[in-house]
N, CA and C of each residue as an Amber inpcrd file, in Angstrom:
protein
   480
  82.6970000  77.8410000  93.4000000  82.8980000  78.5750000  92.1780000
  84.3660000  78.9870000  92.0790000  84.9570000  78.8330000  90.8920000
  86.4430000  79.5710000  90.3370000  86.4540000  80.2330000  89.4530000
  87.1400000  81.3160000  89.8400000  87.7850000  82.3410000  89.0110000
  88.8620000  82.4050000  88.5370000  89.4640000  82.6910000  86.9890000
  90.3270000  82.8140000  86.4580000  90.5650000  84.2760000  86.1230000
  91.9430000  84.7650000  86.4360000  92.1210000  86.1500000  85.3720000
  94.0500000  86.0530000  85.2590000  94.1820000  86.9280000  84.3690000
  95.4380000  86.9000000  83.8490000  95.5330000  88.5640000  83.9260000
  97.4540000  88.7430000  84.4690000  97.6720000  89.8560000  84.2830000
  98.7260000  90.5130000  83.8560000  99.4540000  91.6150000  83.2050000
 100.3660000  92.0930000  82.3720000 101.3280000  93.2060000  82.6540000
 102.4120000  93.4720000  82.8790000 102.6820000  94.9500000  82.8880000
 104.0870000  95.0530000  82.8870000 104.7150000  96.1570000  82.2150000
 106.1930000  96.3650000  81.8230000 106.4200000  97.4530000  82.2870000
 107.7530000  98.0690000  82.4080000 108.9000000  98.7820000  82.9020000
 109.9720000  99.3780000  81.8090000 109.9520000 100.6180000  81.8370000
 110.6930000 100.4730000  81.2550000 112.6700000 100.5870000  81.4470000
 113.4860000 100.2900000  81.5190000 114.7020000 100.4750000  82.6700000
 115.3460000 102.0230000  82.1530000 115.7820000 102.4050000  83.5810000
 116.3210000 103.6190000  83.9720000 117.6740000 103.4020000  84.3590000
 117.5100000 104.9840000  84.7470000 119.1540000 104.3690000  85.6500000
 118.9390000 104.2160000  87.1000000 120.1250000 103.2560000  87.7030000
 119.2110000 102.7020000  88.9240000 120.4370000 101.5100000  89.1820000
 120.1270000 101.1480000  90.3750000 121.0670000  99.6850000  90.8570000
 120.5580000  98.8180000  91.1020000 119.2070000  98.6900000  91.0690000
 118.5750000  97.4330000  91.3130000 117.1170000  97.2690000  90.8660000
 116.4850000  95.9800000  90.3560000 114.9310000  96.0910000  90.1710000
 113.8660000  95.4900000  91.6830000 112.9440000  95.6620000  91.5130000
 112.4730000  94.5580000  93.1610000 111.2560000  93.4990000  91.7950000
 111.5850000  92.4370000  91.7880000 110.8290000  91.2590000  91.3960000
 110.1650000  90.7110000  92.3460000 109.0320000  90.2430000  92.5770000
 108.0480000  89.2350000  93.4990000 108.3900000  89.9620000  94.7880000
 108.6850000  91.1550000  95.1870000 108.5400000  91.3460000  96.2860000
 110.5620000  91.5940000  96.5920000 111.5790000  90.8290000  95.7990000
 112.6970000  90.9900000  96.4340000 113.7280000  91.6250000  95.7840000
 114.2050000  92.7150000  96.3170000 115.1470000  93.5340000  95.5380000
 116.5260000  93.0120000  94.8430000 116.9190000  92.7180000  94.0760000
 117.6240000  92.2400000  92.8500000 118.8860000  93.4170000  92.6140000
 120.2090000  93.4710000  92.6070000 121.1060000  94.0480000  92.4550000
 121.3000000  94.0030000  90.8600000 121.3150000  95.3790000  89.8560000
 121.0600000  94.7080000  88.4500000 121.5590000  96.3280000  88.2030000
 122.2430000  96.5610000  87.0310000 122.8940000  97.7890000  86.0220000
 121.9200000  99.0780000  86.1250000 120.4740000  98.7080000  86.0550000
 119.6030000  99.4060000  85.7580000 118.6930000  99.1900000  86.6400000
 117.5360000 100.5680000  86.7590000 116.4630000 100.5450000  87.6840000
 115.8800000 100.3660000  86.4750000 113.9880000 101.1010000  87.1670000
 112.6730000 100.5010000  86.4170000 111.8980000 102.3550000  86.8950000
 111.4520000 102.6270000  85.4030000 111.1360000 103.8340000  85.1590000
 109.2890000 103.5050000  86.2090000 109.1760000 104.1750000  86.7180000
 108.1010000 103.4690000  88.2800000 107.2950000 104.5830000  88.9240000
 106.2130000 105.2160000  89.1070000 105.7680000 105.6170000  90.1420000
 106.1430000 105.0170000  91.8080000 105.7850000 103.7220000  91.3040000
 105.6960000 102.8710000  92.8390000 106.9470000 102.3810000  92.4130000
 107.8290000 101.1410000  93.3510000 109.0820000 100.1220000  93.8270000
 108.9550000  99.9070000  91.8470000 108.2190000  99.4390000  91.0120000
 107.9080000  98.9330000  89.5880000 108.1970000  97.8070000  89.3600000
 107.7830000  96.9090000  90.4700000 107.7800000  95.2750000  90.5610000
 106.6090000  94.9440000  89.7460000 107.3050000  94.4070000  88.7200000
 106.4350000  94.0710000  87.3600000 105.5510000  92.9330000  87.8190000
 106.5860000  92.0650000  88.4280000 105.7800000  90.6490000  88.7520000
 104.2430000  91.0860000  89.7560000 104.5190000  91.6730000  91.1880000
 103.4520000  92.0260000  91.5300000 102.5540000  92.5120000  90.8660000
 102.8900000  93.7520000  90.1970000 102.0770000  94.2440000  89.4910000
 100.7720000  93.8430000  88.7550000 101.3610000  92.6770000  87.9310000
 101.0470000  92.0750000  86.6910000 100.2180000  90.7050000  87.8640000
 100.5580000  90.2300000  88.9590000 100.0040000  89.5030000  89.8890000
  99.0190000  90.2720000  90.2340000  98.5170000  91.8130000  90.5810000
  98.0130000  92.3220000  90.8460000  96.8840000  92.2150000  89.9160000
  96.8860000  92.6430000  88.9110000  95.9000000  92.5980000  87.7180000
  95.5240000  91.3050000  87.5730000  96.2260000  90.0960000  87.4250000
  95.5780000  88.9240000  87.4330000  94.6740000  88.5390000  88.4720000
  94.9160000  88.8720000  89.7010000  93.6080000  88.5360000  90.7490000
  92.4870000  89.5170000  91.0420000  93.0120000  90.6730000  90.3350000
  92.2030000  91.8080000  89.8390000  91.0310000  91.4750000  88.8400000
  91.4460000  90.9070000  88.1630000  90.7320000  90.3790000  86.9710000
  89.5920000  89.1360000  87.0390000  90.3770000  88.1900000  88.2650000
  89.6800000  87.0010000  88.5430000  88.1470000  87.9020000  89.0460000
  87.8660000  88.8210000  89.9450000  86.3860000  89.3750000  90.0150000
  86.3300000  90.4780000  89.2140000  86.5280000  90.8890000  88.0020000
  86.2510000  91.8650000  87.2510000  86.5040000  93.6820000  87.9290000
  87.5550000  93.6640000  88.7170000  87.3640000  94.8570000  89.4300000
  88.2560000  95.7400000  89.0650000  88.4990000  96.0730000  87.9120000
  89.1290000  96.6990000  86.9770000  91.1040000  96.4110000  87.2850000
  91.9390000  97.4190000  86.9720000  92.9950000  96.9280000  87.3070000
  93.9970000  98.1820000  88.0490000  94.9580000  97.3670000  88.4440000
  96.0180000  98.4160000  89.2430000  95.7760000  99.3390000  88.8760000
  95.9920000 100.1780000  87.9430000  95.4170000 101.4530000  87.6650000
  94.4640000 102.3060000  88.2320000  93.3420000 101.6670000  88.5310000
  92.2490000 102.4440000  89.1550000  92.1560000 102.2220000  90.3840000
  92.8390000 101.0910000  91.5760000  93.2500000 100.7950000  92.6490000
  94.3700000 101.5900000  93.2680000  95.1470000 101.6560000  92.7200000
  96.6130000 102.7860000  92.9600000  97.1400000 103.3680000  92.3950000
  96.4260000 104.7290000  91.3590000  96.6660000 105.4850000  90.1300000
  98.1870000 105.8480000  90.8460000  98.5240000 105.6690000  89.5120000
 100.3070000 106.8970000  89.5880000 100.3280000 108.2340000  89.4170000
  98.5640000 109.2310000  89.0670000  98.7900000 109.8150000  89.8270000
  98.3140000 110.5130000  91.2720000  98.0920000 108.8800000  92.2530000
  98.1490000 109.9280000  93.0140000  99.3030000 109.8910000  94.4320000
 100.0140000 110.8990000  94.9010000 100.9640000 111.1480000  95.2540000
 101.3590000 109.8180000  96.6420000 100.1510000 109.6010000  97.1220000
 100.5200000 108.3650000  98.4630000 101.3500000 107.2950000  97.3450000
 101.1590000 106.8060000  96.2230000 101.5830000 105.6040000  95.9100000
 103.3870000 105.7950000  95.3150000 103.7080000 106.9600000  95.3870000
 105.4700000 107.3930000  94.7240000 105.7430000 106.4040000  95.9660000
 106.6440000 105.6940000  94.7510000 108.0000000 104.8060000  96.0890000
 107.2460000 103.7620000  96.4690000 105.5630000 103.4020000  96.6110000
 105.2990000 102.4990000  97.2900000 105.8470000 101.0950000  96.9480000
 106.1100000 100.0860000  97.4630000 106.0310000  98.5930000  98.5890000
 105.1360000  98.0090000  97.6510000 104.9140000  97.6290000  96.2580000
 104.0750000  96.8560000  95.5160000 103.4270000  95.5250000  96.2840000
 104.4050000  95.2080000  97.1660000 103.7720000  94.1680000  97.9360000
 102.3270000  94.4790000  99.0310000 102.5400000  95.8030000  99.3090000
 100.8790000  96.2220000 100.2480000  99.9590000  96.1570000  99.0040000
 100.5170000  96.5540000  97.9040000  99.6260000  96.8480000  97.0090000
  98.7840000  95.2190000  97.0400000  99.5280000  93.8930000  96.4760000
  98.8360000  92.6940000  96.8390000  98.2860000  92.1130000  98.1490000
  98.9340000  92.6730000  99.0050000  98.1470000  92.3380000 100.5400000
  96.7080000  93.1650000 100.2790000  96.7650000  94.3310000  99.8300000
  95.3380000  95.2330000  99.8380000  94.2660000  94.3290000  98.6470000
  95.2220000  93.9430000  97.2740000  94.3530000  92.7620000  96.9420000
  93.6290000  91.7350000  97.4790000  94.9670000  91.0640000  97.6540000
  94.1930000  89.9090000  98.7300000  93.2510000  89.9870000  99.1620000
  93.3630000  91.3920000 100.2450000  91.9460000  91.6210000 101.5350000
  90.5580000  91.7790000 100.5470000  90.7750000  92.2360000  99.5170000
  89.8400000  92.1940000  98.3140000  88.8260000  91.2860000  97.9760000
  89.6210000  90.6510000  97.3250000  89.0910000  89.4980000  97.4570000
  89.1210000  88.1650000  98.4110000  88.6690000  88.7300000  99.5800000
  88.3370000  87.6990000 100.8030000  87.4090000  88.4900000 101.0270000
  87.7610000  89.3880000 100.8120000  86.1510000  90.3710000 101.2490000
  84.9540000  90.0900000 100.1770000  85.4040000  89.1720000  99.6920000
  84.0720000  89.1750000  98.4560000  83.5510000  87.7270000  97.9740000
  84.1970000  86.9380000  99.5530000  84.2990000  85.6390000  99.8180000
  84.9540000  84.7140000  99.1560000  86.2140000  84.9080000  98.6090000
  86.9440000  84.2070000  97.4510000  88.1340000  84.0360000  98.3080000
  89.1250000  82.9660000  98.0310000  90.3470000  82.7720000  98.5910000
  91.2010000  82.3270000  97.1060000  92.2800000  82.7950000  97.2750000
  93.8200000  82.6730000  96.3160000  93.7090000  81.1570000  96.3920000
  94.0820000  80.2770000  95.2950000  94.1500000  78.7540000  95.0920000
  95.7440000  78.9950000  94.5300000  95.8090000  79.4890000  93.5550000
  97.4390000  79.1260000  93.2120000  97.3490000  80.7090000  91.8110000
  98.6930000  80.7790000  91.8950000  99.3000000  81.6960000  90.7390000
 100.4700000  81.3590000  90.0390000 100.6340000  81.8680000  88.8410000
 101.6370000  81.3150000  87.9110000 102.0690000  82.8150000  87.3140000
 103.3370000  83.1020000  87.9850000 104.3720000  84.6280000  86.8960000
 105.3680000  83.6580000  85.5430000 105.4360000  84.2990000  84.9290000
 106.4820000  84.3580000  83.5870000 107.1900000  86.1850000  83.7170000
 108.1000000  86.3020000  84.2850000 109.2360000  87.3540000  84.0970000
 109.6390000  87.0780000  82.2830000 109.3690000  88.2680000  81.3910000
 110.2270000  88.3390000  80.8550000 111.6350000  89.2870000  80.0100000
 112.6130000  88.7520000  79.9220000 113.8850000  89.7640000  80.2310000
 115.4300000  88.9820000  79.7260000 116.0680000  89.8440000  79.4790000
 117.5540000  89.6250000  79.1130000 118.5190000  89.1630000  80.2670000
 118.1480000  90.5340000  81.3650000 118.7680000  90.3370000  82.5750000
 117.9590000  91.2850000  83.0760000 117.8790000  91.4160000  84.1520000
 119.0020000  90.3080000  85.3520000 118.3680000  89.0880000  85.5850000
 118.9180000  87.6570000  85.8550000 118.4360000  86.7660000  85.6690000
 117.7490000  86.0560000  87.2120000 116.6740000  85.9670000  86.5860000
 115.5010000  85.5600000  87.7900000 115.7280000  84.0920000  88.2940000
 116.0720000  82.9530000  87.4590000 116.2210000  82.0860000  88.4590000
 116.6020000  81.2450000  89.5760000 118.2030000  82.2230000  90.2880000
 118.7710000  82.7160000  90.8820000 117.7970000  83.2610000  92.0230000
 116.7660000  84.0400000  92.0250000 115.8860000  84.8690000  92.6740000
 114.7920000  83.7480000  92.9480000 114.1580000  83.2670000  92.3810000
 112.7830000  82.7300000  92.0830000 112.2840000  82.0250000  93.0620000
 113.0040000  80.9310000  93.9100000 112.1530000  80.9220000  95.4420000
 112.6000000  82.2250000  96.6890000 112.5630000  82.8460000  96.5090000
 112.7370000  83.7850000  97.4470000 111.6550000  84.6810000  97.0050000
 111.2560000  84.7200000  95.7900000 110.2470000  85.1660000  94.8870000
 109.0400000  84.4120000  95.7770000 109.2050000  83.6230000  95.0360000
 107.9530000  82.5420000  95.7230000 107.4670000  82.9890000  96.7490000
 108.6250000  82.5270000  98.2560000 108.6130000  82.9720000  98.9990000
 107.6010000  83.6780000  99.7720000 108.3820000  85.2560000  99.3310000
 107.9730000  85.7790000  99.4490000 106.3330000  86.4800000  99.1930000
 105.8680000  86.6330000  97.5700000 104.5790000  86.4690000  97.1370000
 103.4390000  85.1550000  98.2300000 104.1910000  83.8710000  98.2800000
 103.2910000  82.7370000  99.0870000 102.5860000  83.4780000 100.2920000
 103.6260000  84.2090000 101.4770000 103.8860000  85.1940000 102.5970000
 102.5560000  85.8070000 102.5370000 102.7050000  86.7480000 101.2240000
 101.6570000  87.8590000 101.1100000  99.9430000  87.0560000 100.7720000
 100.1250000  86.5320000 100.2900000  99.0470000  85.4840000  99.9940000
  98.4790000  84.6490000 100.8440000  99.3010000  84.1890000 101.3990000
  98.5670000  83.3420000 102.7930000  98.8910000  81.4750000 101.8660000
  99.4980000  81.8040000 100.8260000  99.8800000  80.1990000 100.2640000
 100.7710000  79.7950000 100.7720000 101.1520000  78.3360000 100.2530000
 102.5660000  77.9310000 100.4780000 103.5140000  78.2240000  98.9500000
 104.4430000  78.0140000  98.9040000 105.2820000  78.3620000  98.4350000
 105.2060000  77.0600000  96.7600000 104.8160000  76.0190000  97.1300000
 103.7990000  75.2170000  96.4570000 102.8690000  75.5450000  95.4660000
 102.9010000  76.3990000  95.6570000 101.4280000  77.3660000  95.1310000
 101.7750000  78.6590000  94.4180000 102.8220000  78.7820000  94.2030000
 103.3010000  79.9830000  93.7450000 104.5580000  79.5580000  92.2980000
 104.0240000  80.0270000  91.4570000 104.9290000  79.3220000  89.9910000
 105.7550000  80.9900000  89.4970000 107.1810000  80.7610000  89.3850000
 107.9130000  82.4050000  89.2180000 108.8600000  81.3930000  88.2720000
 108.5610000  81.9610000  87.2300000 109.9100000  81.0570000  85.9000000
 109.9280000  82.4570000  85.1150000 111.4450000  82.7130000  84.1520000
 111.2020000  83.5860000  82.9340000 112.0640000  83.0400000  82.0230000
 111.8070000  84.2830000  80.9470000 112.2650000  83.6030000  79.7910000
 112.8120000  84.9850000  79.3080000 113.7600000  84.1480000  78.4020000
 114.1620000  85.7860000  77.6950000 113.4930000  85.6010000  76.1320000
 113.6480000  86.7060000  75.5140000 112.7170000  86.5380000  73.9820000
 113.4330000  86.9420000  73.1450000 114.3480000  86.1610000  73.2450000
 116.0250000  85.7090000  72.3410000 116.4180000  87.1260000  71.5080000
 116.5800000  87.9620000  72.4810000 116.6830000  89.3340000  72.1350000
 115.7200000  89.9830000  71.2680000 114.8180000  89.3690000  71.1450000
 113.7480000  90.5030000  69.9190000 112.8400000  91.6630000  71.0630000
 112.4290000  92.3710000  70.2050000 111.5000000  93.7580000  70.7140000
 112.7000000  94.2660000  72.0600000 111.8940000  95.0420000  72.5970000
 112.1170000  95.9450000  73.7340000 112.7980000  95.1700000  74.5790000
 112.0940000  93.9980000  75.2100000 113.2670000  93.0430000  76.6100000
 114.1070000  92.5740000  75.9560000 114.0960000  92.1910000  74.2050000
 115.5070000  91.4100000  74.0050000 116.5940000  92.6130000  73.7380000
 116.2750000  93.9210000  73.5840000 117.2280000  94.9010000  73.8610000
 117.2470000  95.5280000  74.6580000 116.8590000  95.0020000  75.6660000
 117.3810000  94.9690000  77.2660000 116.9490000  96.8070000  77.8890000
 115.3630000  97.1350000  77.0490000 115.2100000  98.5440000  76.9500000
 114.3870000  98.1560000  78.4350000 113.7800000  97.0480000  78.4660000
 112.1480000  96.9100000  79.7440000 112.2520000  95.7550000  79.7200000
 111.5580000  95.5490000  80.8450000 110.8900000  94.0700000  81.6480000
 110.1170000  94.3630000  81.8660000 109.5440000  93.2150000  81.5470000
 107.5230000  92.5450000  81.2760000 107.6960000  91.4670000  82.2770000
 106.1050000  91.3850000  82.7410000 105.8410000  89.7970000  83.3190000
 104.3210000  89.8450000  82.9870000 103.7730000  88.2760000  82.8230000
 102.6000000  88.0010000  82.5610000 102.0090000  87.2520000  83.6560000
 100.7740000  87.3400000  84.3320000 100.5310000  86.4300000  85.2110000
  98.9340000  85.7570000  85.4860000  98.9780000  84.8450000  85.8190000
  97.7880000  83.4810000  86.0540000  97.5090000  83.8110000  87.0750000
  96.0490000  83.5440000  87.8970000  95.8770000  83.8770000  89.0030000
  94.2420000  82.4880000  89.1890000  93.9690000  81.7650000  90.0130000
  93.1420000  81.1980000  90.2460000  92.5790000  81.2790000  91.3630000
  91.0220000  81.8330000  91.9880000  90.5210000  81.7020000  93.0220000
  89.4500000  80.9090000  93.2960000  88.6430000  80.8020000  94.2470000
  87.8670000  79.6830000  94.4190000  87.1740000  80.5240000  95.7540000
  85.8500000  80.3470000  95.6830000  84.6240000  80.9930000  96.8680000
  85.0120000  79.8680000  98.0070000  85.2400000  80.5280000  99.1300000
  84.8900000  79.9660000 100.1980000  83.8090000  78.6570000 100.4700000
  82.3390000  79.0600000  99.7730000  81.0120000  78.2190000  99.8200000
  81.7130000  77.0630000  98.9070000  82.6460000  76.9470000  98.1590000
  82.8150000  75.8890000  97.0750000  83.6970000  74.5920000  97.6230000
């Protein structure tokens, strides 16, 4: 059996010297207004494999408010996914991020992205899709107010 879910989530930028994307901190004008690190990509990775078993989303897994998650490592946050769903006999097949944004520019970053996310996942790097786009300055990311990412997530039962 496979599961599909898709997941979403934006930032809005602060002041700050750097964002953390897929796990890797990024030197950039502006931070990301955040309870936790406000790695959109995880995040939004988070909710997509969140979604693949209906188990509601980041939100109710690691509310902002409650005080353990200030500052956290978005990346435990997907390792604690992961264990999630293996615990519910499902394994990660592949994921697909779309970053989108003005700057700072991700594809520069994007296998180290990989990378890294593959790491947490137990994939190869093969298996891990990190591309963005900018949205030729319109709304909020084309005036460079927030960064969004959208993300694909595919699993598959163990028995299958």
């Amino acid at each position: 059996m496979i599961r599909i879910g898709q997941g979403f989530d934006v930032h809005a930028f602060t002041d700050g010297d750097h964002v953390m994307l897929g796990g890797v901190r990024i030197d950039h004008t502006r931070g990301v207004d955040a309870h936790s690190d406000g790695d959109v990509v995880l995040h939004a990775l988070c909710d997509a494999l969140l979604g693949c078993l209906a188990l509601g989303d980041i939100g109710v897994h690691f509310p902002p408010s409650d005080p353990q998650w200030a500052g956290a490592d978005s990346r435990a946050f997907l390792r604690q996914v992961k264990a999630m769903i293996e615990e519910r006999g499902y394994r990660v097949v592949n994921v697909d991020v779309t970053v989108m944004c003005e700057a700072p520019k991700v594809k520069p970053h994007a296998d180290a992205m990989r990378d890294c996310i593959a790491r947490d996942l137990g994939l190869t790097p093969a298996d891990v899709s990190v591309k963005a786009t900018t949205t030729e300055r319109l709304g909020f990311t084309g005036r460079e107010e927030g960064i969004a990412a959208m993300a694909v997530a595919l699993i598959q039962s163990h028995s299958a």
